PDB file of C-alpha atoms in Angstrom:
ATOM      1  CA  UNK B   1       0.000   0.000   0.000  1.00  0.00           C
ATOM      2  CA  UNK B   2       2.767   2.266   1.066  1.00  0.00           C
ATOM      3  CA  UNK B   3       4.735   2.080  -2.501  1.00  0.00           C
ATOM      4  CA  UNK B   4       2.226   3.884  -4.334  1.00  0.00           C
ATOM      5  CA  UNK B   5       3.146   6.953  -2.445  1.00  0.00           C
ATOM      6  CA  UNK B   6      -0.044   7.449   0.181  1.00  0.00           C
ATOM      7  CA  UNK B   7       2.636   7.569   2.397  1.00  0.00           C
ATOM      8  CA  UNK B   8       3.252  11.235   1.704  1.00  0.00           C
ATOM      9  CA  UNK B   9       0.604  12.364   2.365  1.00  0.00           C
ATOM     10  CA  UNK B  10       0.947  12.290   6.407  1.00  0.00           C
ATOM     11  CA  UNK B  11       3.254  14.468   8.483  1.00  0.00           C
ATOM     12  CA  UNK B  12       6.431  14.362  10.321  1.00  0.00           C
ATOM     13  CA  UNK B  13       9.612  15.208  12.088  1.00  0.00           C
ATOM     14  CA  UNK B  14      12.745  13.716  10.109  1.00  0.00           C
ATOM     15  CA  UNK B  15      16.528  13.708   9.858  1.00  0.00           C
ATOM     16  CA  UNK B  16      17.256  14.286   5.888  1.00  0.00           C
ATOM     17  CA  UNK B  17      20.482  13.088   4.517  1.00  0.00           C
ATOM     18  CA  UNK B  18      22.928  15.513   2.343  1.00  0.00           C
ATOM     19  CA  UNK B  19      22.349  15.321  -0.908  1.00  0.00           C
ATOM     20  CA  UNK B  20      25.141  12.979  -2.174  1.00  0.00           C
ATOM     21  CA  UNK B  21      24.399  10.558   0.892  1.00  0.00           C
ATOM     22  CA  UNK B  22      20.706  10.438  -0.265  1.00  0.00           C
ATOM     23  CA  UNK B  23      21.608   9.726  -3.834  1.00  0.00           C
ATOM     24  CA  UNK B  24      24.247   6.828  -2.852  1.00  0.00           C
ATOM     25  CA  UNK B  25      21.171   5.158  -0.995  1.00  0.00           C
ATOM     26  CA  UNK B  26      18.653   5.152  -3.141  1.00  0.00           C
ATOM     27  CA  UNK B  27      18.228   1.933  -5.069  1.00  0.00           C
ATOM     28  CA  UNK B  28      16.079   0.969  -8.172  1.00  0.00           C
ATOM     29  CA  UNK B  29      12.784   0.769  -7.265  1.00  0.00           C
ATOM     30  CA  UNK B  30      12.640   2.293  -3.859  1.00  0.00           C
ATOM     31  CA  UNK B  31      12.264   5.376  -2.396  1.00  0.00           C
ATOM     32  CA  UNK B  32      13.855   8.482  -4.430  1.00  0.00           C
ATOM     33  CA  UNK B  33      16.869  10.140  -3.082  1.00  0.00           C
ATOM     34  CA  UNK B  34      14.606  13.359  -2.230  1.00  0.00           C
ATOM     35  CA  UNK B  35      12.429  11.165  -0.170  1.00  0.00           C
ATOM     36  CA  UNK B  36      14.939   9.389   2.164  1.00  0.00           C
ATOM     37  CA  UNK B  37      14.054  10.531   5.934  1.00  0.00           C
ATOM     38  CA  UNK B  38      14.925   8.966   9.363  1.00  0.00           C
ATOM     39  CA  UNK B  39      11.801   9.877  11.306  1.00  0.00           C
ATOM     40  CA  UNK B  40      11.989  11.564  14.277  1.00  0.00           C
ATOM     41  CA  UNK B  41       8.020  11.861  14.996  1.00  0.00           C
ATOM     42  CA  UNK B  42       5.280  10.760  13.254  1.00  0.00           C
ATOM     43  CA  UNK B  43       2.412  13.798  13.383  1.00  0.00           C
ATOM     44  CA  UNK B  44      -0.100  11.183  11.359  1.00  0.00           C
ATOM     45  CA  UNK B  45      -1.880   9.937   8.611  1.00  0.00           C
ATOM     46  CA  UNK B  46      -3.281  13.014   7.097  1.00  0.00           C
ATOM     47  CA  UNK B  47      -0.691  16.135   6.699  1.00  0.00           C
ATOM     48  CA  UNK B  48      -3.347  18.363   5.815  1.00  0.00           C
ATOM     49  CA  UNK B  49      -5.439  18.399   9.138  1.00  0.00           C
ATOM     50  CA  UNK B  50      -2.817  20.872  10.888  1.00  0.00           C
ATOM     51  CA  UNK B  51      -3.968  24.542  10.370  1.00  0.00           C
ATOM     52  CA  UNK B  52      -1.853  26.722   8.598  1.00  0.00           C
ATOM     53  CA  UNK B  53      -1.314  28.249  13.000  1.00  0.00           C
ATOM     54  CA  UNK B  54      -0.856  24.836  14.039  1.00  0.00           C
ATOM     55  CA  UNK B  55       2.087  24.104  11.379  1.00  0.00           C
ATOM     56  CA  UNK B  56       3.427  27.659  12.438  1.00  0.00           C
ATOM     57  CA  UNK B  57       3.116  26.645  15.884  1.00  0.00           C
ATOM     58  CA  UNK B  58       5.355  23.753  15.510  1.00  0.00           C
ATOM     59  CA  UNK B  59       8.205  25.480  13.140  1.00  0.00           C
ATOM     60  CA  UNK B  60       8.470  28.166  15.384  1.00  0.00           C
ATOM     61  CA  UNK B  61       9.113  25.525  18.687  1.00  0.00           C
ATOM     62  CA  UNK B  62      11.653  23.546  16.543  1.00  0.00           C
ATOM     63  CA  UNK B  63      13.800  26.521  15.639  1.00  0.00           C
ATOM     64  CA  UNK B  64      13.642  27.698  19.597  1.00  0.00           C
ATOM     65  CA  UNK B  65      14.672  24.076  20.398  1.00  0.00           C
ATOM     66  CA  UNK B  66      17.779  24.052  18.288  1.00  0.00           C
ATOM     67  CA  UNK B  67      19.174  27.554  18.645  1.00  0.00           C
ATOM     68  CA  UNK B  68      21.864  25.475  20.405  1.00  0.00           C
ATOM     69  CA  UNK B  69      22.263  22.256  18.263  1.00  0.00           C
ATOM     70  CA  UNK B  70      25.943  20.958  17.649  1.00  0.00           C
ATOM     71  CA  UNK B  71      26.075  20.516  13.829  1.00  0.00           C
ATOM     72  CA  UNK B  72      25.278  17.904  11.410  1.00  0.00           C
ATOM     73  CA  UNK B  73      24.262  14.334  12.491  1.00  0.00           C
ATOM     74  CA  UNK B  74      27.014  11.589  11.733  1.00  0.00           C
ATOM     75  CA  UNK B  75      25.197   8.039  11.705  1.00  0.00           C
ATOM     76  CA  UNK B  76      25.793   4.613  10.205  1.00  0.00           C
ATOM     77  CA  UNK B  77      23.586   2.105   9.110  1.00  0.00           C
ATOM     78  CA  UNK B  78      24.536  -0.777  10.467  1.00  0.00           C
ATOM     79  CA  UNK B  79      22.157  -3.447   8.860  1.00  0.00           C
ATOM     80  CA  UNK B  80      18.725  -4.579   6.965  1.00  0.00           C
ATOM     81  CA  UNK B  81      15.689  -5.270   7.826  1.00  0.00           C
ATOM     82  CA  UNK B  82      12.272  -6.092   6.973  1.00  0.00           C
ATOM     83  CA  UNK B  83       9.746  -4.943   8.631  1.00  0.00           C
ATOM     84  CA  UNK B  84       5.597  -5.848   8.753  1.00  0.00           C
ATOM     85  CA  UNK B  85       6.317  -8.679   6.477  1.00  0.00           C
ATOM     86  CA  UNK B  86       3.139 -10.030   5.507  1.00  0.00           C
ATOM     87  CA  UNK B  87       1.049  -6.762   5.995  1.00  0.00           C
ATOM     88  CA  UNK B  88      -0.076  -4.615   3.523  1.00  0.00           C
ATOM     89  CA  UNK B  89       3.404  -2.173   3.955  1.00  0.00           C
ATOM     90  CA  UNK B  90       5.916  -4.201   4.160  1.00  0.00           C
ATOM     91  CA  UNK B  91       9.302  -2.377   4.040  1.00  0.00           C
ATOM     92  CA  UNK B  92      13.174  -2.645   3.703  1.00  0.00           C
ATOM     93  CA  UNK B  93      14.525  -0.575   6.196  1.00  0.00           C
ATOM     94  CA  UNK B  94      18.243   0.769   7.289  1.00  0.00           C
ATOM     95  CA  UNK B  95      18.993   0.032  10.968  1.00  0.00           C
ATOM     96  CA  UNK B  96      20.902   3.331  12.157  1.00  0.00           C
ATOM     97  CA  UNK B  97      22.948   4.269  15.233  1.00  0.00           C
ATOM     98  CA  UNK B  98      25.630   7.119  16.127  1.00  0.00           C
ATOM     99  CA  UNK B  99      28.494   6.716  13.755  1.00  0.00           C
ATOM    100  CA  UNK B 100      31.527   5.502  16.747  1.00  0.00           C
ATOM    101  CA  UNK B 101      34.232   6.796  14.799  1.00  0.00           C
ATOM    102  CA  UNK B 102      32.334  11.219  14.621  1.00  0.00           C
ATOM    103  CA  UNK B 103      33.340  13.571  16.915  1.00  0.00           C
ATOM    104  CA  UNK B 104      31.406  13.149  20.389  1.00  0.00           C
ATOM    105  CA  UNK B 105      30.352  16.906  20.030  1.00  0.00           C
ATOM    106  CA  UNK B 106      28.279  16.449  17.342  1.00  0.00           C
ATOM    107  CA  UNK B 107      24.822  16.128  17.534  1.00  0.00           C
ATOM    108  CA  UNK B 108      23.120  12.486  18.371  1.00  0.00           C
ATOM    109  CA  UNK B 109      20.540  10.649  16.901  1.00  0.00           C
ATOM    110  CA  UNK B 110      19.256  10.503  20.868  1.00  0.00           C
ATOM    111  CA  UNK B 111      19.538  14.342  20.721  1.00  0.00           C
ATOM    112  CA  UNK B 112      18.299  14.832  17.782  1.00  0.00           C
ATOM    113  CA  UNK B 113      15.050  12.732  18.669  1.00  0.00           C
ATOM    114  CA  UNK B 114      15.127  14.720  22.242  1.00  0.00           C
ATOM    115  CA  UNK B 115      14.789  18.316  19.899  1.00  0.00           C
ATOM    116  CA  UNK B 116      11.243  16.680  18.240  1.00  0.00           C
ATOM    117  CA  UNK B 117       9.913  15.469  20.933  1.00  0.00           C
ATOM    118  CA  UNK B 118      10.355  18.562  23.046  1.00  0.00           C
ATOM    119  CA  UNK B 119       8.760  21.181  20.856  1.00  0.00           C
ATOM    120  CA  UNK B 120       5.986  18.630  20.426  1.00  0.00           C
ATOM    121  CA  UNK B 121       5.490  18.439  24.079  1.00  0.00           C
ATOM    122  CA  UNK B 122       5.050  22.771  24.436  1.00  0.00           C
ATOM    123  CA  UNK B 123       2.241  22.063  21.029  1.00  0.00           C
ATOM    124  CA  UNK B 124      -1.481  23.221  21.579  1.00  0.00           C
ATOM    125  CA  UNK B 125      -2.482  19.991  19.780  1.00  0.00           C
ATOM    126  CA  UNK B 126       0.004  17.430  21.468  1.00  0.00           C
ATOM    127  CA  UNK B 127      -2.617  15.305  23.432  1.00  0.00           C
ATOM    128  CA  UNK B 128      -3.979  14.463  19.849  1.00  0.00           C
ATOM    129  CA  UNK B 129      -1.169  13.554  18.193  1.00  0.00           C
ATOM    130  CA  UNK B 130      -0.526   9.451  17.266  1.00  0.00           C
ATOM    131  CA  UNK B 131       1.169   6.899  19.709  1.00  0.00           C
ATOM    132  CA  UNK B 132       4.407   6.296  18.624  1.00  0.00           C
ATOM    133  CA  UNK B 133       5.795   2.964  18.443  1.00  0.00           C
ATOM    134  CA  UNK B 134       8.377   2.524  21.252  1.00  0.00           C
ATOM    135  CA  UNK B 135      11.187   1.897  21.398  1.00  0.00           C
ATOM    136  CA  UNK B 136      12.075   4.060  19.347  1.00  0.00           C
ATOM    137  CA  UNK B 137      13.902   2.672  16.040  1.00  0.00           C
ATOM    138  CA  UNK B 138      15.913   5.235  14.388  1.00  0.00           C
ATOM    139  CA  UNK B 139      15.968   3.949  10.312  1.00  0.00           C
ATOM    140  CA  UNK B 140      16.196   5.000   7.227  1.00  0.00           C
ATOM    141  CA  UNK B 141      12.737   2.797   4.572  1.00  0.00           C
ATOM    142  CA  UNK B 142      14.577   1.994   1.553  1.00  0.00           C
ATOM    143  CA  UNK B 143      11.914   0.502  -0.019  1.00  0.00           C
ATOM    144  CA  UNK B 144       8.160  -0.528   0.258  1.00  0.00           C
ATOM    145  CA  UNK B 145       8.681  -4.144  -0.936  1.00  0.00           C
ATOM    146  CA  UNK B 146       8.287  -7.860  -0.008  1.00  0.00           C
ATOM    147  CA  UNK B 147      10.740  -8.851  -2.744  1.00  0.00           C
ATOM    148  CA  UNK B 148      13.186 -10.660  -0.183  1.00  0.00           C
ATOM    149  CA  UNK B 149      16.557 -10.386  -2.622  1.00  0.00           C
ATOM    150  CA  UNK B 150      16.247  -6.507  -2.605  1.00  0.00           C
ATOM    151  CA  UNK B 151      17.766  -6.606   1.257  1.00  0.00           C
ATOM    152  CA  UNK B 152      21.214  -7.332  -1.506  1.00  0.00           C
ATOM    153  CA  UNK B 153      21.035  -3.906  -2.486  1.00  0.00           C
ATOM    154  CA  UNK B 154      20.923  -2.769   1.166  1.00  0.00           C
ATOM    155  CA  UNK B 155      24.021  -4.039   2.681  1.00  0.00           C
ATOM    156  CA  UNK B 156      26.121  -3.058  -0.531  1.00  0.00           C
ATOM    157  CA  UNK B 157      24.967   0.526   1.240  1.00  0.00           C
ATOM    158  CA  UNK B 158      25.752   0.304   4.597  1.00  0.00           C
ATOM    159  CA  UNK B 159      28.140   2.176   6.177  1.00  0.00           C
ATOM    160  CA  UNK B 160      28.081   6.422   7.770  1.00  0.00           C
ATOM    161  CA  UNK B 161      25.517   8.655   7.020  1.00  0.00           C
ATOM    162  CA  UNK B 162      25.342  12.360   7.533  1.00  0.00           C
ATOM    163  CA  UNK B 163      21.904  13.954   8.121  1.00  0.00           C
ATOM    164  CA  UNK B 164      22.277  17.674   7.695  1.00  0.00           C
ATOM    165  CA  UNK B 165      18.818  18.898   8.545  1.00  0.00           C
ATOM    166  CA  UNK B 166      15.900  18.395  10.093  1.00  0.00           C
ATOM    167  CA  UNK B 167      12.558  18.632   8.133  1.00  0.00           C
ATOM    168  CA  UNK B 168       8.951  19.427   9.057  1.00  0.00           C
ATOM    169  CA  UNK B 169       6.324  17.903   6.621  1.00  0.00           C
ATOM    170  CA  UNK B 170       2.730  18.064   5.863  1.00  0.00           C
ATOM    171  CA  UNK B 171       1.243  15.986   3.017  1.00  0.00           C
ATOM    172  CA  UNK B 172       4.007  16.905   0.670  1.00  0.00           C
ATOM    173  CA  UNK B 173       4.352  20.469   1.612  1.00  0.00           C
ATOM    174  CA  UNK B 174       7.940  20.863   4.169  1.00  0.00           C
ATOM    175  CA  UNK B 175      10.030  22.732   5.863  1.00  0.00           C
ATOM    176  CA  UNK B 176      13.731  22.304   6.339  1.00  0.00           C
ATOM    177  CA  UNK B 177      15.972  23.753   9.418  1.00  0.00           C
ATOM    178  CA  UNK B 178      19.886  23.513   8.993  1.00  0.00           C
ATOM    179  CA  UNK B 179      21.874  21.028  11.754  1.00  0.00           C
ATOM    180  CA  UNK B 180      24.253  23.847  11.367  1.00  0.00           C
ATOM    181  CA  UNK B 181      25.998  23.874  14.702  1.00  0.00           C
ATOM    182  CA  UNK B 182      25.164  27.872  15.168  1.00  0.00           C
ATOM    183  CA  UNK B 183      21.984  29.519  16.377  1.00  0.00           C
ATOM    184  CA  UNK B 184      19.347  28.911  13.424  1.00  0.00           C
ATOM    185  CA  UNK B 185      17.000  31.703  14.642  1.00  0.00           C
ATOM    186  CA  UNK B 186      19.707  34.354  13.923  1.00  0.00           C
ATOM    187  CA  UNK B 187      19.494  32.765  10.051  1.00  0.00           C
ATOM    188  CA  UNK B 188      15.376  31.995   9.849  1.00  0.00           C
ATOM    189  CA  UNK B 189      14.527  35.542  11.794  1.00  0.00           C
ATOM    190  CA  UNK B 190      17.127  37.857   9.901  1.00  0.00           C
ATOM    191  CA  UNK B 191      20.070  39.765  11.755  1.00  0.00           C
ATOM    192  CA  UNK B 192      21.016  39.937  15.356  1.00  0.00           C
ATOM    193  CA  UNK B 193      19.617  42.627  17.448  1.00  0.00           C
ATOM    194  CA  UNK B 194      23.053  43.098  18.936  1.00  0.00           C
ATOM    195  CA  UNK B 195      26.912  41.191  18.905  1.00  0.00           C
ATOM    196  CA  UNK B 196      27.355  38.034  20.628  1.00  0.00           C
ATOM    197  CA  UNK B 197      29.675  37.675  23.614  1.00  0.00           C
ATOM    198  CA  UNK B 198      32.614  35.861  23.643  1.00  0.00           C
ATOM    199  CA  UNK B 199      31.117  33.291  25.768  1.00  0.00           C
ATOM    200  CA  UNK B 200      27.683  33.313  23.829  1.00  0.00           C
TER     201      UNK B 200
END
């Protein structure tokens, strides 16, 4: 059900990859490159039930919530799987952790999660949003497929993964914040009223 794309029409939180990351994932038949996401928060089914407030509402929280993020995320997928085999979505997923080898300063995928989940929790519309499965599984869907010989295609792609952004979707519509490692709401909300401190 998910491969012929009804799956964009919900909302979310997600880690993007950079560009030439996304590209070196995609395989034939999957999802494309543009489309490649490691979900942070799924906001539902049906992207276009948040008013045009409600989507503000959240944007504006996010940006507050990483004024003090530490950069780019450096992950690695680290195997296959398939998930809801037998369903009507099955998938071929990416299992993803923390890349060992990145600096330690950088931002997490825990951290990164932590950032979603915290501007959701300040949202007018939180108690309404859908449980979440738990634990949480960071991954990357490669594919809506039961073909089993596709999970080939996967491990010839594992390996680190940068995720350079975080982006806020509606039923196709999104927004994308920087993982820049500086104060985004100096960038989103135009110049500084005044000069940092050394310190700051």
């Amino acid at each position: 059900a998910a491969a012929d794309g009804s799956h964009m029409s919900g909302a979310m939180i997600a880690l993007m990859p950079t560009v030439e990351d996304a590209e070196r994932l995609a395989i034939e038949g999957g999802e494309a490159a543009e489309d490649l996401h490691l979900t942070l928060y799924f906001l539902g089914d049906d992207g276009s039930a948040f008013s045009e407030a409600e989507r503000a509402e959240l944007l504006d929280a996010l940006k507050e919530a990483m004024t003090y993020n530490d950069g780019p995320v450096h992950a690695r997928a680290f195997g296959a799987a398939h998930w809801n085999a037998g369903s009507d979505s099955p998938s071929w997923v990416w299992s993803v952790g923390d890349d060992r080898d990145a600096d330690p300063m950088d931002t997490s995928l825990h951290e990164a999660h932590h950032i979603a989940t915290d501007a959701l929790a300040k949202m007018s519309f939180a108690q309404s949003l859908p449980m979440q499965h738990t634990p949480w599984q960071p991954h990357v869907c490669a594919a809506y497929s039961d073909e089993l010989d596709l999970i080939i295609a996967l491990e010839e792609r594992l390996g680190p993964i940068t995720f350079d952004r975080i982006r806020v979707a509606f039923a196709g519509n999104y927004t994308d914040i920087p993982l820049s490692g500086r104060a985004v709401t100096a960038a989103a909300d135009g110049p500084l009223r005044r000069q940092p401190t050394d310190l700051e």
